[in-house]
Coordinates of C-alpha atoms and ligand atoms in Angstrom, one line a residue:
M1 CA 107.8 -5.6 57.0
S2 CA 110.1 -3.4 58.9
N3 CA 112.8 -3.6 55.8
Q4 CA 110.4 -3.7 52.8
I5 CA 109.8 -0.4 51.2
S6 CA 106.1 1.7 52.1
L7 CA 104.1 2.7 49.5
A8 CA 105.0 6.6 49.9
E9 CA 109.1 5.9 49.2
I10 CA 107.7 4.1 45.9
I11 CA 105.3 7.2 45.4
E12 CA 108.3 9.7 45.3
E13 CA 110.1 6.7 43.0
V14 CA 107.6 6.8 40.6
H15 CA 107.3 10.5 41.3
Q16 CA 111.0 11.3 39.7
L17 CA 110.5 8.6 37.0
P18 CA 111.4 11.1 34.4
C19 CA 108.4 9.9 32.2
S20 CA 106.5 10.7 35.5
H21 CA 104.8 14.4 34.2
P22 CA 103.2 15.9 32.8
A23 CA 101.9 12.9 31.4
S24 CA 101.2 11.5 35.2
V25 CA 99.2 14.0 37.6
N26 CA 100.7 16.9 39.2
I27 CA 101.6 15.5 43.0
D28 CA 99.0 18.6 44.2
V29 CA 96.1 16.1 42.3
A30 CA 97.7 13.1 42.8
Q31 CA 97.7 14.0 46.8
Y32 CA 94.0 15.4 46.9
Y33 CA 93.0 12.1 45.5
Y34 CA 94.1 10.1 48.1
C35 CA 92.7 12.2 50.3
I36 CA 89.7 11.5 48.4
A37 CA 89.6 8.1 48.3
K38 CA 90.5 8.1 52.2
M39 CA 87.3 10.1 52.9
L40 CA 85.0 8.5 50.4
R41 CA 86.1 4.3 51.7
P42 CA 86.1 3.1 48.0
L43 CA 84.8 -0.6 48.0
L44 CA 85.6 -0.9 44.4
V45 CA 88.1 2.4 42.3
V46 CA 87.5 2.0 38.6
E47 CA 90.7 3.8 37.6
I48 CA 90.6 4.3 33.4
G49 CA 93.5 6.4 32.0
C50 CA 96.8 5.1 34.5
F51 CA 99.6 6.0 32.3
I52 CA 102.7 4.2 35.2
G53 CA 100.2 4.2 37.5
F54 CA 101.5 7.4 39.3
S55 CA 97.7 8.4 40.1
T56 CA 97.0 4.9 40.4
L57 CA 99.2 4.5 43.7
H58 CA 97.6 6.9 45.3
F59 CA 94.6 5.5 45.7
A60 CA 96.1 2.7 46.3
K61 CA 97.7 4.0 49.6
A62 CA 94.7 4.6 50.7
L63 CA 93.3 1.5 50.3
Q64 CA 96.2 -0.1 51.9
E65 CA 95.5 2.8 54.5
L66 CA 92.3 1.0 55.4
S67 CA 92.4 -2.8 54.7
F68 CA 89.7 -2.5 52.7
G69 CA 88.1 -1.9 48.9
R70 CA 90.2 -2.8 45.3
I71 CA 91.4 -1.4 41.9
I72 CA 90.7 -2.0 38.4
S73 CA 92.5 0.3 36.7
I74 CA 92.3 0.0 32.7
D75 CA 95.2 1.7 30.0
A76 CA 95.6 0.9 26.6
F77 CA 99.5 1.0 27.6
D78 CA 100.6 0.8 23.9
H79 CA 103.7 3.1 24.1
K80 CA 107.3 3.1 25.7
V81 CA 108.3 5.4 28.7
D82 CA 111.2 6.6 29.5
T83 CA 112.1 5.1 33.3
G84 CA 115.7 6.7 33.0
R85 CA 117.2 3.2 32.6
G86 CA 116.4 2.8 28.8
M87 CA 112.8 2.9 28.0
Q88 CA 110.7 0.2 28.9
N89 CA 106.7 -0.5 28.5
R90 CA 104.2 1.4 30.3
Q91 CA 102.5 -1.6 31.6
D92 CA 105.3 -3.8 32.7
V93 CA 106.7 -0.3 34.6
A94 CA 102.9 -0.2 36.5
E95 CA 103.2 -4.4 36.9
Y96 CA 106.6 -3.9 38.3
Y97 CA 105.4 -0.7 40.6
R98 CA 102.4 -2.5 42.1
K99 CA 104.0 -5.7 42.6
K100 CA 106.9 -3.4 44.8
A101 CA 104.8 -1.8 46.8
G102 CA 102.8 -5.8 47.5
L103 CA 99.8 -4.3 46.3
E104 CA 99.0 -7.5 44.2
D105 CA 95.7 -8.2 46.1
I106 CA 94.0 -4.4 46.1
L107 CA 95.2 -4.0 42.5
T108 CA 95.2 -5.2 39.3
Y109 CA 96.0 -3.1 35.7
I110 CA 94.5 -4.7 32.7
K111 CA 95.8 -3.7 30.1
G112 CA 93.4 -3.0 26.6
Y113 CA 90.9 0.1 25.1
S114 CA 88.7 0.9 28.4
T115 CA 85.7 0.5 26.2
V116 CA 86.0 -3.3 24.7
V117 CA 87.8 -4.3 27.7
Y118 CA 84.1 -4.1 28.9
P119 CA 83.1 -7.0 28.8
E120 CA 85.9 -8.7 30.4
I121 CA 85.7 -6.7 33.8
K122 CA 81.7 -6.8 33.6
N123 CA 80.8 -8.9 36.2
Q124 CA 83.1 -8.0 39.0
I125 CA 81.9 -3.8 38.3
K126 CA 78.3 -4.0 37.6
N127 CA 76.7 -1.5 39.8
K128 CA 79.7 -1.7 42.6
I129 CA 81.5 1.2 41.3
D130 CA 82.6 3.5 44.7
L131 CA 84.9 6.1 42.5
L132 CA 85.4 6.3 39.1
Y133 CA 88.3 8.4 37.6
I134 CA 87.9 9.1 34.2
D135 CA 91.6 10.4 32.5
G136 CA 91.7 8.1 29.1
D137 CA 90.9 9.2 26.0
H138 CA 90.3 12.4 26.2
S139 CA 88.7 12.8 23.2
V140 CA 85.4 14.3 22.5
N141 CA 84.5 10.7 21.4
G142 CA 86.6 9.0 23.9
V143 CA 85.5 10.8 26.9
F144 CA 81.9 10.3 26.4
G145 CA 82.7 7.0 25.3
D146 CA 83.9 6.8 28.5
F147 CA 81.0 7.8 30.8
N148 CA 78.3 6.1 28.8
T149 CA 80.3 2.8 29.6
Y150 CA 80.9 3.5 33.0
Y151 CA 78.6 5.4 33.9
N152 CA 75.2 3.3 34.9
D153 CA 78.2 0.9 37.0
V154 CA 78.4 3.7 39.7
R155 CA 76.6 3.5 42.7
V156 CA 73.7 5.5 43.5
G157 CA 75.4 7.5 46.1
G158 CA 78.8 7.2 43.9
Y159 CA 81.6 9.3 42.5
V160 CA 83.0 10.1 39.2
I161 CA 86.0 12.6 38.7
I162 CA 87.0 13.6 35.4
H163 CA 90.6 15.2 34.7
D164 CA 91.7 17.5 32.2
I165 CA 88.1 19.9 32.6
Y166 CA 90.3 23.1 30.9
P167 CA 91.2 22.9 27.0
E168 CA 93.1 26.3 27.7
M169 CA 95.2 25.0 30.1
C170 CA 95.5 21.4 28.8
G171 CA 95.0 21.4 25.5
V172 CA 91.9 18.7 25.2
R173 CA 88.9 19.3 25.1
G174 CA 86.5 16.1 25.6
P175 CA 85.6 16.4 29.3
R176 CA 84.7 19.9 28.9
V177 CA 82.3 19.0 26.1
L178 CA 81.3 16.4 28.2
I179 CA 80.9 18.5 31.6
D180 CA 78.9 21.3 29.6
H181 CA 76.4 18.9 27.9
L182 CA 75.6 17.4 31.1
K183 CA 74.6 20.8 32.4
A184 CA 73.2 22.0 29.3
Y185 CA 70.7 19.3 29.4
R186 CA 70.2 19.5 33.1
T187 CA 71.5 15.9 33.7
V188 CA 73.8 18.5 35.8
P189 CA 72.1 19.1 38.7
N190 CA 69.2 16.8 38.7
D191 CA 70.3 13.3 38.7
I192 CA 74.4 14.5 39.6
E193 CA 75.6 17.1 41.7
L194 CA 79.2 18.3 40.2
I195 CA 81.8 21.1 41.1
E196 CA 84.8 21.7 39.3
M197 CA 88.0 22.5 41.1
P198 CA 91.6 24.1 39.8
T199 CA 94.3 22.5 39.8
R200 CA 98.1 24.0 39.8
D201 CA 99.3 22.8 36.0
G202 CA 95.6 24.3 35.3
F203 CA 94.2 21.4 33.6
G204 CA 91.3 21.4 36.4
I205 CA 88.9 18.2 38.0
A206 CA 85.4 17.8 38.0
V207 CA 84.1 15.8 40.7
L208 CA 80.7 14.3 39.9
H209 CA 78.3 13.0 42.3
K210 CA 75.5 10.4 41.6
K211 CA 72.3 10.5 42.9
S212 CA 69.7 9.6 40.9
D213 CA 69.8 5.5 39.7
K214 CA 68.9 6.6 36.9
N215 CA 70.4 4.8 33.0
L216 CA 72.6 7.7 31.5
N217 CA 73.3 7.2 27.8
I218 CA 74.8 11.1 27.0
L219 CA 74.4 11.3 23.0
L220 CA 77.3 12.7 20.8
P221 CA 76.5 16.6 20.4
E222 CA 74.9 17.0 17.3
A223 CA 77.3 18.6 14.8
S224 CA 76.1 22.3 14.3
R225 CA 75.6 21.8 18.1
M226 CA 78.9 20.8 18.1
K227 CA 80.2 23.5 15.6
R228 CA 78.8 26.0 18.4
I229 CA 80.9 24.5 21.2
K230 CA 83.6 24.7 18.7
N231 CA 84.0 28.1 18.5
K232 CA 83.2 28.7 21.7
L233 CA 85.7 26.8 22.7
L234 CA 87.9 28.9 20.2
G235 CA 86.6 31.2 21.4
K236 CA 84.5 32.7 18.5
M237 CA 81.3 32.8 20.4
P238 CA 81.3 34.9 23.6
F239 CA 78.1 32.7 24.0
F240 CA 77.1 32.5 28.3
P241 CA 80.5 34.6 29.1
A242 CA 80.2 34.7 32.8
K243 CA 81.1 30.5 32.2
I244 CA 83.9 31.5 29.2
R245 CA 85.5 34.1 31.5
Q246 CA 85.5 32.1 35.1
R247 CA 86.9 29.3 32.1
A248 CA 89.1 31.7 31.0
K249 CA 93.0 32.9 31.1
V250 CA 92.7 36.6 32.8
A251 CA 95.4 38.0 32.5
L252 CA 97.5 40.6 35.4
Q253 CA 98.9 43.7 35.1
L254 CA 100.9 45.1 37.9
T255 CA 103.0 48.4 38.0
V256 CA 104.9 49.3 40.7
I257 CA 105.2 53.0 41.0
D258 CA 107.5 55.1 43.4
G259 CA 105.3 56.2 45.6
D260 CA 106.7 59.3 46.3
T261 CA 107.3 60.7 42.2
E262 CA 105.0 57.8 41.0
S263 CA 107.6 57.0 38.6
P264 CA 108.1 53.6 37.7
V265 CA 110.0 50.8 39.0
S266 CA 111.8 48.9 37.4
G267 CA 113.3 45.7 38.5
A268 CA 111.4 44.8 41.1
K269 CA 110.2 41.4 42.6
V270 CA 106.9 40.4 42.7
I271 CA 106.8 37.3 43.6
C272 CA 103.5 34.6 44.0
R273 CA 102.7 32.5 47.0
Q274 CA 101.0 30.5 45.4
R275 CA 102.1 29.7 42.4
Y276 CA 104.6 28.3 44.1
N277 CA 106.9 31.5 44.6
E278 CA 106.8 32.0 41.1
T279 CA 109.2 35.6 41.0
R280 CA 108.7 38.5 37.6
T281 CA 110.7 41.1 37.4
S282 CA 109.2 44.9 36.6
N283 CA 110.7 46.2 33.4
E284 CA 111.5 49.9 32.3
K285 CA 107.8 50.5 33.0
G286 CA 107.8 49.1 36.4
L287 CA 105.4 46.7 34.6
V288 CA 105.1 42.9 34.8
V289 CA 102.1 41.4 33.6
I290 CA 101.4 37.6 34.6
E291 CA 98.7 35.4 32.2
N292 CA 97.1 32.3 32.3
Y293 CA 96.1 32.9 35.8
L294 CA 92.6 30.9 36.8
P295 CA 90.4 33.6 38.8
N296 CA 91.4 32.8 42.4
R297 CA 92.6 36.0 45.0
Y298 CA 96.2 35.9 44.8
L299 CA 99.1 36.9 47.4
F300 CA 102.1 38.5 46.7
D301 CA 105.5 39.7 48.3
I302 CA 106.7 42.4 46.2
S303 CA 110.0 44.6 47.2
S304 CA 113.1 46.2 44.7
E305 CA 116.2 47.9 46.1
G306 CA 116.1 51.5 48.6
Y307 CA 112.2 50.4 49.2
V308 CA 110.3 49.1 51.6
P309 CA 109.4 45.8 51.0
Q310 CA 105.2 45.3 50.5
S311 CA 104.0 41.3 51.4
D312 CA 100.9 39.4 52.0
V313 CA 98.9 42.2 48.7
V314 CA 95.8 40.6 47.4
I315 CA 95.2 41.0 44.4
D316 CA 91.5 39.6 43.7
I317 CA 91.8 38.4 39.5
S318 CA 88.1 37.7 38.9
A319 CA 85.8 36.0 36.8
D320 CA 84.4 39.3 35.9
K321 CA 86.6 40.9 33.7
L322 CA 90.0 39.1 31.3
L323 CA 92.6 42.4 32.6
H324 CA 93.5 43.3 35.8
Q325 CA 95.5 46.7 36.4
V326 CA 97.0 47.0 39.5
T327 CA 99.4 49.6 41.1
I328 CA 101.4 48.9 43.8
A329 CA 103.3 51.7 45.7
L330 CA 105.9 51.5 47.3
K331 CA 107.8 54.0 49.4
K332 CA 111.6 54.5 50.1
H333 CA 113.6 53.4 52.5
C334 CA 113.9 57.0 55.3
C335 CA 117.7 56.2 55.7
Ligands
SAM1 C1 97.0 11.3 31.1 S1 97.7 9.7 31.4 C2 96.5 8.9 32.7 C3 97.4 9.3 33.7 C4 97.8 8.9 35.2 N1 95.9 9.0 35.4 C5 98.4 9.6 35.8 O1 97.8 10.9 36.7 O2 99.1 9.2 36.1 C6 96.4 9.0 30.2 C7 96.7 7.7 29.2 O3 95.2 6.7 28.6 C8 95.5 5.7 28.8 N2 94.3 6.1 27.3 C9 94.6 6.5 26.3 N3 92.5 5.8 25.2 C10 92.3 5.1 25.8 C11 91.2 4.3 25.9 N4 90.5 4.6 25.0 N5 91.5 2.5 27.0 C12 92.7 3.2 28.0 N6 93.4 3.4 28.6 C13 93.6 4.6 27.1 C14 97.1 6.4 28.1 O4 97.2 4.8 27.5 C15 97.5 6.4 28.9 O5 98.8 5.6 29.2

């Protein structure tokens, strides 16, 4: 046992594969999956869309530590990927790490299209899913199909996680359309509690809690509604403005000036810690423009040669306006 490679080491190995990201969720999200599985203590996790199994291994780590529960993970496995050892079949990669981690008893991979393979696994999952993870076909048809096929097998009190809910960031719109649809028809909050969460890459996840045993079959939006949804997503029709703004790209225009003369300070470094120390430099007008921020309170460190640095400057990039303009005045070092 002692010389056996740990699951944490295997996860790190998968994390480092050239093909891993961004096709796999980023590490923060994967670790959240580990935590949520550890807390929910599921007996059955069903995952739709595992790619090479990065998210899967995080669910598996929780179950391995809990010493109970199993995962059924479905993927079309239809393309080869670059593993750094040449192009390999995705399923072979996923299976390789499953075996290497000794997860044969916990984890089963199913090859095929999620809605097509359902009859194959139906008896194993019927009304038994404690945690359903949807990260497969992100088209509107694909997400509605997955939800309708698997949701009714989630037990009451169980959870569903949906990845890629912010189309402006991730470029796919199925999950967003589904969530808006559930809200528009009051399925949320009547039958499902739902919380949306931003992620490091901006793609976002939704966590759904099943509250009622009502069977759901969510019909695709009719053509006219679909058109309105599409326009809304394209930003052409600003109805529900507050909601849109919450998800819209917001911009921060930060101007750094000299506290005495009020003249612009160029070359100032603006570092944002929540964006993993992303560093921007002010231009000749003292200006730094940062876009794509999800609304949040952000912490900045601002410094420039000859000036006293300002640390821990909190700027609230709220959802109520799309452009935030902030001026930071730096004081000169006295001698
Ligand atoms: C974004 S990747 C999943 C990433 C994975 N959850 C992770 O974080 O490591 C999406 C996966 O869904 C699979 N997929 C797409 N459509 C599918 C379908 N209809 N049925 C099953 N798998 C599908 C693709 O093959 C791909 O591997």
